[in-house]
Amino acid sequence: MDPFAERRAAFRALHAEGCFLLPNPWDAGSARYLAGQGFKALATTSSGAAWARGLADGALDLDATLAAIAEIVAATDLPVNADFGHGFGEGAAKVAEAVTRCVATGVAGLSVEDATGDPARPLFPLTESVARLRVARDAIDASGADVMLVGRAECFLTGHPDPLLESLLRITAYRDAGADVIYVPGLTTASQIESVVRVAGPCPVNVLVHRPIGLSMADLAALGVRRVSIGGALAAIAWRAVTEAATRLMQGDLDALGARMPGGDLDKFFAWRGQSSTNPTE
């Protein structure tokens, strides 16, 4: 029996109606905190996980990515969607192997994008992208787990000359190749979002909002969006707080420490039991 079946069923049900926010923790602590605020599901963030390990976005290899995903899955009982890059494989066999390993971490969903990471050829050709997505679909189906597959068109983020038109072409193919959810990062206007929702048809649409775009959750729901993720935004907010405080400390301003969250509050939240004789907040 699938030990994650309940989470996976709950995740699929969230996509059936309404619009929900899918925040992106970057480690076990942030995952537990977000779960404690009442969110119904979580998603990993490749950028947040990489920054936490002192690396740039995209620098985590397959093993490190799987470890970061597994850490967040284990931190709560919530469904988790994995940001899984382009599937970690140059060929179909490697993509299938990587997706199978990702499913084994307990995720309820995983995304496969069409960006190559190579500035010389930013996007995989459409036929290759479709083949990679179909391999991912087959690997999920072969696992027997009810994991949702997210097809991502990265045209807006890779500098395509006509990102909306190309995205609409690609998501049609991704929908037909077995994607359960459609995701086009970089949409910023209501008209763009309306176009993607219309072409996605029965597939739920995920919209990325990692900075203000002038649309509220209510606005996005009215446009037909099913879920909203925020990428590495929370991790970036945390890093901004650290960098601003560090700058003030370097200038000798110890009052920068006044912005800290009380350690006792964090201990209470995380149910710290004093395994060490040293209070970690001191």
Short mmCIF file of C-alpha atoms in Angstrom, two decimals:
data_model
loop_
_atom_site.label_atom_id
_atom_site.label_comp_id
_atom_site.label_asym_id
_atom_site.label_seq_id
_atom_site.Cartn_x
_atom_site.Cartn_y
_atom_site.Cartn_z
CA MET A 1 0.00 0.00 0.00
CA ASP A 2 1.20 3.49 -0.84
CA PRO A 3 2.15 5.23 2.45
CA PHE A 4 1.62 8.61 0.77
CA ALA A 5 -1.72 7.77 -0.86
CA GLU A 6 -3.75 10.02 1.45
CA ARG A 7 -1.55 13.03 0.78
CA ARG A 8 -1.62 12.40 -2.95
CA ALA A 9 -5.39 12.07 -3.04
CA ALA A 10 -5.76 15.28 -1.03
CA PHE A 11 -3.45 17.09 -3.45
CA ARG A 12 -5.42 16.00 -6.49
CA ALA A 13 -8.65 17.07 -4.79
CA LEU A 14 -7.25 20.56 -4.22
CA HIS A 15 -7.01 20.99 -8.00
CA ALA A 16 -10.63 20.05 -8.63
CA GLU A 17 -12.12 23.42 -7.74
CA GLY A 18 -11.28 26.82 -6.36
CA CYS A 19 -7.81 28.36 -6.18
CA PHE A 20 -5.21 27.64 -3.51
CA LEU A 21 -1.84 29.08 -2.57
CA LEU A 22 1.11 26.70 -2.74
CA PRO A 23 3.98 28.26 -0.73
CA ASN A 24 7.56 27.15 -1.28
CA PRO A 25 9.66 26.27 1.81
CA TRP A 26 13.37 25.68 1.38
CA ASP A 27 14.15 23.41 4.34
CA ALA A 28 12.47 21.39 7.09
CA GLY A 29 12.04 24.37 9.41
CA SER A 30 10.35 26.59 6.85
CA ALA A 31 8.19 23.64 5.76
CA ARG A 32 7.03 23.00 9.32
CA TYR A 33 6.35 26.68 9.90
CA LEU A 34 4.27 27.06 6.74
CA ALA A 35 2.35 23.89 7.52
CA GLY A 36 1.61 25.33 10.94
CA GLN A 37 0.03 28.41 9.37
CA GLY A 38 -2.71 26.35 7.78
CA PHE A 39 -1.59 25.96 4.17
CA LYS A 40 -2.99 22.83 2.55
CA ALA A 41 0.04 21.87 0.46
CA LEU A 42 3.66 22.87 -0.14
CA ALA A 43 6.06 23.01 -3.06
CA THR A 44 9.83 22.82 -3.09
CA THR A 45 11.95 25.60 -4.58
CA SER A 46 15.13 24.87 -6.49
CA SER A 47 16.46 28.38 -5.89
CA GLY A 48 15.70 28.41 -2.16
CA ALA A 49 17.24 24.98 -1.66
CA ALA A 50 20.36 25.97 -3.60
CA TRP A 51 20.86 29.26 -1.71
CA ALA A 52 20.52 27.43 1.61
CA ARG A 53 23.45 25.27 0.52
CA GLY A 54 25.57 28.17 -0.66
CA LEU A 55 24.95 27.55 -4.35
CA ALA A 56 23.27 29.33 -7.25
CA ASP A 57 19.89 28.21 -8.56
CA GLY A 58 20.33 25.22 -10.84
CA ALA A 59 23.59 24.06 -9.24
CA LEU A 60 22.10 21.20 -7.22
CA ASP A 61 22.63 17.81 -8.83
CA LEU A 62 20.07 15.01 -8.82
CA ASP A 63 21.12 13.48 -5.50
CA ALA A 64 21.16 16.85 -3.72
CA THR A 65 17.81 17.80 -5.21
CA LEU A 66 16.23 14.52 -4.11
CA ALA A 67 17.66 14.98 -0.61
CA ALA A 68 16.18 18.49 -0.40
CA ILE A 69 12.80 17.23 -1.60
CA ALA A 70 12.82 14.29 0.81
CA GLU A 71 13.65 16.63 3.70
CA ILE A 72 10.55 18.71 3.04
CA VAL A 73 8.30 15.68 2.45
CA ALA A 74 9.41 14.25 5.80
CA ALA A 75 8.92 17.54 7.68
CA THR A 76 5.09 17.61 7.51
CA ASP A 77 2.06 15.54 6.58
CA LEU A 78 1.10 17.91 3.79
CA PRO A 79 1.23 17.04 0.09
CA VAL A 80 4.42 18.32 -1.56
CA ASN A 81 4.97 19.30 -5.19
CA ALA A 82 8.57 18.93 -6.34
CA ASP A 83 10.34 21.54 -8.45
CA PHE A 84 12.25 18.96 -10.51
CA GLY A 85 14.02 21.04 -13.14
CA HIS A 86 14.08 19.51 -16.60
CA GLY A 87 14.02 15.98 -15.24
CA PHE A 88 17.76 15.50 -14.68
CA GLY A 89 18.58 13.53 -17.79
CA GLU A 90 20.04 14.08 -21.22
CA GLY A 91 18.04 11.17 -22.58
CA ALA A 92 14.69 9.52 -21.98
CA ALA A 93 16.09 6.65 -19.90
CA LYS A 94 17.78 9.06 -17.49
CA VAL A 95 14.65 11.17 -17.13
CA ALA A 96 12.60 8.07 -16.37
CA GLU A 97 15.10 6.94 -13.73
CA ALA A 98 15.20 10.38 -12.10
CA VAL A 99 11.41 10.74 -12.03
CA THR A 100 11.05 7.26 -10.52
CA ARG A 101 13.45 8.28 -7.74
CA CYS A 102 11.55 11.52 -7.18
CA VAL A 103 8.24 9.67 -6.84
CA ALA A 104 9.88 7.43 -4.23
CA THR A 105 10.50 10.45 -1.96
CA GLY A 106 6.75 10.68 -1.37
CA VAL A 107 5.89 13.73 -3.46
CA ALA A 108 2.30 14.32 -4.52
CA GLY A 109 3.31 16.18 -7.68
CA LEU A 110 6.41 16.98 -9.69
CA SER A 111 7.17 19.40 -12.48
CA VAL A 112 9.26 18.87 -15.60
CA GLU A 113 10.26 22.02 -17.43
CA ASP A 114 11.49 22.58 -20.96
CA ALA A 115 14.41 24.92 -20.15
CA THR A 116 17.79 23.36 -20.86
CA GLY A 117 19.94 25.57 -18.63
CA ASP A 118 22.16 26.22 -21.64
CA PRO A 119 22.13 29.89 -22.79
CA ALA A 120 23.08 28.78 -26.29
CA ARG A 121 19.83 26.79 -26.60
CA PRO A 122 17.53 27.91 -23.79
CA LEU A 123 14.62 25.59 -24.62
CA PHE A 124 14.48 21.97 -25.67
CA PRO A 125 12.87 21.63 -29.11
CA LEU A 126 9.16 20.97 -28.75
CA THR A 127 9.36 17.38 -29.96
CA GLU A 128 12.10 16.61 -27.43
CA SER A 129 10.22 18.39 -24.65
CA VAL A 130 7.12 16.34 -25.36
CA ALA A 131 9.14 13.12 -25.41
CA ARG A 132 10.67 13.95 -22.04
CA LEU A 133 7.27 14.71 -20.56
CA ARG A 134 5.82 11.46 -21.91
CA VAL A 135 8.69 9.52 -20.35
CA ALA A 136 7.98 11.23 -17.04
CA ARG A 137 4.29 10.33 -17.39
CA ASP A 138 5.14 6.71 -18.10
CA ALA A 139 7.52 6.53 -15.13
CA ILE A 140 4.85 7.89 -12.79
CA ASP A 141 2.25 5.49 -14.13
CA ALA A 142 4.64 2.56 -13.82
CA SER A 143 5.24 3.43 -10.17
CA GLY A 144 1.56 2.97 -9.38
CA ALA A 145 1.56 6.22 -7.38
CA ASP A 146 -1.04 8.92 -7.97
CA VAL A 147 1.51 11.68 -8.53
CA MET A 148 0.44 14.71 -10.54
CA LEU A 149 2.69 15.66 -13.44
CA VAL A 150 3.19 19.38 -14.08
CA GLY A 151 4.20 20.47 -17.57
CA ARG A 152 6.18 23.72 -17.47
CA ALA A 153 6.73 26.04 -20.44
CA GLU A 154 9.67 28.31 -19.61
CA CYS A 155 9.38 30.64 -22.61
CA PHE A 156 8.92 33.83 -20.58
CA LEU A 157 11.94 33.10 -18.40
CA THR A 158 14.32 32.18 -21.21
CA GLY A 159 13.96 35.24 -23.42
CA HIS A 160 11.88 33.72 -26.22
CA PRO A 161 10.98 36.42 -28.79
CA ASP A 162 7.27 35.55 -28.67
CA PRO A 163 6.85 33.90 -25.27
CA LEU A 164 3.06 33.81 -25.10
CA LEU A 165 2.52 32.30 -28.55
CA GLU A 166 5.25 29.72 -28.00
CA SER A 167 3.93 28.90 -24.53
CA LEU A 168 0.42 28.29 -25.88
CA LEU A 169 1.83 25.98 -28.54
CA ARG A 170 3.83 24.06 -25.96
CA ILE A 171 1.18 23.70 -23.28
CA THR A 172 -1.23 22.25 -25.81
CA ALA A 173 1.34 19.56 -26.56
CA TYR A 174 2.15 19.03 -22.88
CA ARG A 175 -1.53 18.62 -22.03
CA ASP A 176 -1.87 16.00 -24.75
CA ALA A 177 1.33 14.27 -23.57
CA GLY A 178 -0.14 13.56 -20.15
CA ALA A 179 0.44 16.62 -17.99
CA ASP A 180 -2.06 16.93 -15.14
CA VAL A 181 -1.24 20.59 -14.47
CA ILE A 182 -0.03 23.38 -16.75
CA TYR A 183 2.52 25.93 -15.54
CA VAL A 184 3.87 28.92 -17.47
CA PRO A 185 6.20 30.90 -15.15
CA GLY A 186 6.52 34.57 -15.96
CA LEU A 187 2.91 35.50 -16.70
CA THR A 188 2.21 39.01 -15.42
CA THR A 189 -1.06 40.19 -16.97
CA ALA A 190 -4.66 39.11 -16.81
CA SER A 191 -4.83 38.70 -20.59
CA GLN A 192 -1.81 36.38 -20.63
CA ILE A 193 -3.27 34.29 -17.83
CA GLU A 194 -6.68 34.13 -19.53
CA SER A 195 -5.04 32.83 -22.69
CA VAL A 196 -3.16 30.09 -20.85
CA VAL A 197 -6.24 29.02 -18.88
CA ARG A 198 -8.29 28.85 -22.06
CA VAL A 199 -5.73 26.76 -23.98
CA ALA A 200 -5.00 24.49 -21.00
CA GLY A 201 -8.64 23.40 -21.17
CA PRO A 202 -9.43 20.85 -18.47
CA CYS A 203 -5.90 20.99 -17.01
CA PRO A 204 -5.56 23.11 -13.86
CA VAL A 205 -3.21 26.07 -14.31
CA ASN A 206 -0.48 27.11 -11.87
CA VAL A 207 0.58 30.76 -11.86
CA LEU A 208 3.88 31.89 -10.35
CA VAL A 209 3.78 35.09 -8.31
CA HIS A 210 7.23 35.70 -6.88
CA ARG A 211 6.87 39.48 -6.88
CA PRO A 212 3.76 41.71 -6.96
CA ILE A 213 2.00 41.66 -10.33
CA GLY A 214 -1.04 43.75 -9.40
CA LEU A 215 -3.37 40.76 -9.14
CA SER A 216 -4.80 39.30 -5.93
CA MET A 217 -5.68 35.70 -5.15
CA ALA A 218 -9.31 36.62 -5.79
CA ASP A 219 -8.36 38.09 -9.18
CA LEU A 220 -6.42 34.96 -10.15
CA ALA A 221 -9.28 32.72 -9.05
CA ALA A 222 -11.68 34.76 -11.17
CA LEU A 223 -9.38 34.21 -14.16
CA GLY A 224 -9.69 30.45 -13.69
CA VAL A 225 -6.32 29.79 -12.05
CA ARG A 226 -6.37 26.73 -9.80
CA ARG A 227 -3.15 27.20 -7.85
CA VAL A 228 -0.61 29.93 -7.14
CA SER A 229 3.01 29.24 -6.19
CA ILE A 230 5.62 31.77 -5.10
CA GLY A 231 8.89 30.08 -6.07
CA GLY A 232 11.91 31.23 -4.09
CA ALA A 233 10.20 34.42 -2.89
CA LEU A 234 10.05 33.54 0.80
CA ALA A 235 13.66 32.37 0.76
CA ALA A 236 14.66 35.61 -0.98
CA ILE A 237 12.77 37.65 1.64
CA ALA A 238 14.67 35.81 4.36
CA TRP A 239 17.98 36.41 2.60
CA ARG A 240 17.18 40.11 2.20
CA ALA A 241 16.61 40.37 5.95
CA VAL A 242 19.97 38.67 6.57
CA THR A 243 21.86 40.84 4.10
CA GLU A 244 20.34 44.07 5.42
CA ALA A 245 21.14 43.12 9.01
CA ALA A 246 24.67 42.04 8.06
CA THR A 247 25.29 45.38 6.32
CA ARG A 248 24.24 47.26 9.44
CA LEU A 249 26.36 45.02 11.66
CA MET A 250 29.40 45.63 9.47
CA GLN A 251 28.81 49.35 10.06
CA GLY A 252 28.79 48.75 13.80
CA ASP A 253 25.03 49.11 14.21
CA LEU A 254 24.08 46.46 16.77
CA ASP A 255 20.51 47.72 16.79
CA ALA A 256 20.09 45.65 13.61
CA LEU A 257 19.61 42.70 15.94
CA GLY A 258 16.33 44.21 17.14
CA ALA A 259 14.57 42.87 14.05
CA ARG A 260 15.02 39.27 15.18
CA MET A 261 12.07 37.03 15.83
CA PRO A 262 12.11 36.02 19.50
CA GLY A 263 13.89 32.70 19.81
CA GLY A 264 11.49 31.59 22.51
CA ASP A 265 8.62 31.94 20.06
CA LEU A 266 10.41 29.73 17.57
CA ASP A 267 11.24 27.19 20.26
CA LYS A 268 7.60 27.08 21.29
CA PHE A 269 6.47 26.62 17.71
CA PHE A 270 8.95 23.86 16.97
CA ALA A 271 8.33 22.22 20.36
CA TRP A 272 12.00 22.35 21.28
CA ARG A 273 12.62 19.99 24.17
CA GLY A 274 16.14 21.03 25.17
CA GLN A 275 18.03 18.02 23.84
CA SER A 276 21.18 20.08 24.37
CA SER A 277 22.20 21.80 27.58
CA THR A 278 22.75 24.98 25.59
CA ASN A 279 19.72 27.03 24.62
CA PRO A 280 20.03 27.55 20.84
CA THR A 281 18.52 31.03 21.11
CA GLU A 282 21.32 32.38 23.31
#
